[in-house]
Amino acid sequence: MEPQSHFDETRTDMNSSGRRRSVEPVLMDTAEVAAMLNMSTSWVYREASKLGLKGYKLGRGRNAKVLYKRSEIFKWLEQQKIH
């Protein structure tokens, strides 16, 4: 059995009436954040801590994956609005 990815597909969950509802992923990887912001992955790695985005490192060394909370990304993005 292959492990499920955190972003490859939207998960489903059952609500109280027994109907399926989609559940958005909580974490995004660096490539997803970069694509959403229309920036490069190197920009995300370099600027994330300056922007107050805390990453969660999974794994070790060069193969480690850095994930970010989706809600923190949207919160930061909302703060960038020009009024």
Short mmCIF file of C-alpha atoms in Angstrom, two decimals:
data_model
loop_
_atom_site.label_atom_id
_atom_site.label_comp_id
_atom_site.label_asym_id
_atom_site.label_seq_id
_atom_site.Cartn_x
_atom_site.Cartn_y
_atom_site.Cartn_z
CA MET A 1 0.00 0.00 0.00
CA GLU A 2 1.41 3.37 -1.02
CA PRO A 3 1.32 6.22 1.54
CA GLN A 4 -1.10 9.04 0.81
CA SER A 5 0.32 12.42 0.00
CA HIS A 6 -0.87 15.47 1.92
CA PHE A 7 -1.74 17.37 -1.25
CA ASP A 8 -2.29 15.02 -4.17
CA GLU A 9 -5.99 14.78 -3.64
CA THR A 10 -8.65 16.32 -1.48
CA ARG A 11 -9.60 14.02 1.34
CA THR A 12 -13.19 13.23 2.17
CA ASP A 13 -14.80 13.00 5.55
CA MET A 14 -18.25 12.01 6.74
CA ASN A 15 -20.45 14.64 8.37
CA SER A 16 -23.09 13.92 11.00
CA SER A 17 -25.72 13.02 8.39
CA GLY A 18 -23.43 10.40 6.84
CA ARG A 19 -22.75 12.41 3.70
CA ARG A 20 -19.27 12.85 2.35
CA ARG A 21 -17.78 16.32 2.41
CA SER A 22 -14.41 17.45 1.13
CA VAL A 23 -11.73 18.40 3.63
CA GLU A 24 -9.03 20.84 2.59
CA PRO A 25 -5.44 19.83 3.38
CA VAL A 26 -3.95 21.62 6.39
CA LEU A 27 -0.36 21.73 5.11
CA MET A 28 1.20 22.85 1.83
CA ASP A 29 4.66 22.02 0.57
CA THR A 30 7.09 24.63 -0.70
CA ALA A 31 6.24 24.04 -4.36
CA GLU A 32 2.52 24.56 -3.68
CA VAL A 33 3.19 27.77 -1.75
CA ALA A 34 5.47 29.03 -4.54
CA ALA A 35 2.87 28.25 -7.21
CA MET A 36 0.09 29.91 -5.23
CA LEU A 37 2.16 33.08 -4.75
CA ASN A 38 3.57 32.96 -8.30
CA MET A 39 7.11 32.96 -6.89
CA SER A 40 10.00 30.49 -7.06
CA THR A 41 10.58 27.77 -4.48
CA SER A 42 13.96 29.34 -3.66
CA TRP A 43 12.15 32.61 -2.88
CA VAL A 44 9.80 30.78 -0.50
CA TYR A 45 12.70 29.06 1.29
CA ARG A 46 14.63 32.34 1.56
CA GLU A 47 11.77 34.65 2.55
CA ALA A 48 9.47 32.42 4.64
CA SER A 49 11.04 33.17 8.01
CA LYS A 50 11.27 36.90 7.20
CA LEU A 51 7.55 36.84 6.45
CA GLY A 52 6.76 35.09 9.72
CA LEU A 53 5.87 31.79 8.07
CA LYS A 54 6.93 28.86 10.20
CA GLY A 55 7.89 25.73 8.31
CA TYR A 56 7.61 22.16 9.53
CA LYS A 57 10.55 20.04 8.44
CA LEU A 58 9.82 16.39 7.79
CA GLY A 59 12.78 14.12 7.18
CA ARG A 60 16.49 14.78 7.23
CA GLY A 61 19.13 16.21 4.99
CA ARG A 62 18.58 17.03 1.33
CA ASN A 63 15.43 14.94 1.12
CA ALA A 64 13.68 16.76 3.95
CA LYS A 65 10.34 18.21 3.05
CA VAL A 66 9.27 21.59 4.44
CA LEU A 67 5.54 22.10 4.92
CA TYR A 68 3.65 25.26 5.81
CA LYS A 69 0.23 25.73 7.40
CA ARG A 70 -2.26 26.72 4.75
CA SER A 71 -4.04 29.06 7.18
CA GLU A 72 -0.78 30.94 7.91
CA ILE A 73 -0.14 31.42 4.19
CA PHE A 74 -3.62 32.88 3.67
CA LYS A 75 -3.31 35.03 6.80
CA TRP A 76 -0.03 36.50 5.55
CA LEU A 77 -1.49 36.99 2.08
CA GLU A 78 -4.49 38.83 3.52
CA GLN A 79 -2.11 41.22 5.32
CA GLN A 80 -0.55 42.14 1.97
CA LYS A 81 -3.71 43.78 0.66
CA ILE A 82 -3.34 47.32 -0.56
CA HIS A 83 -6.07 49.44 1.02
#
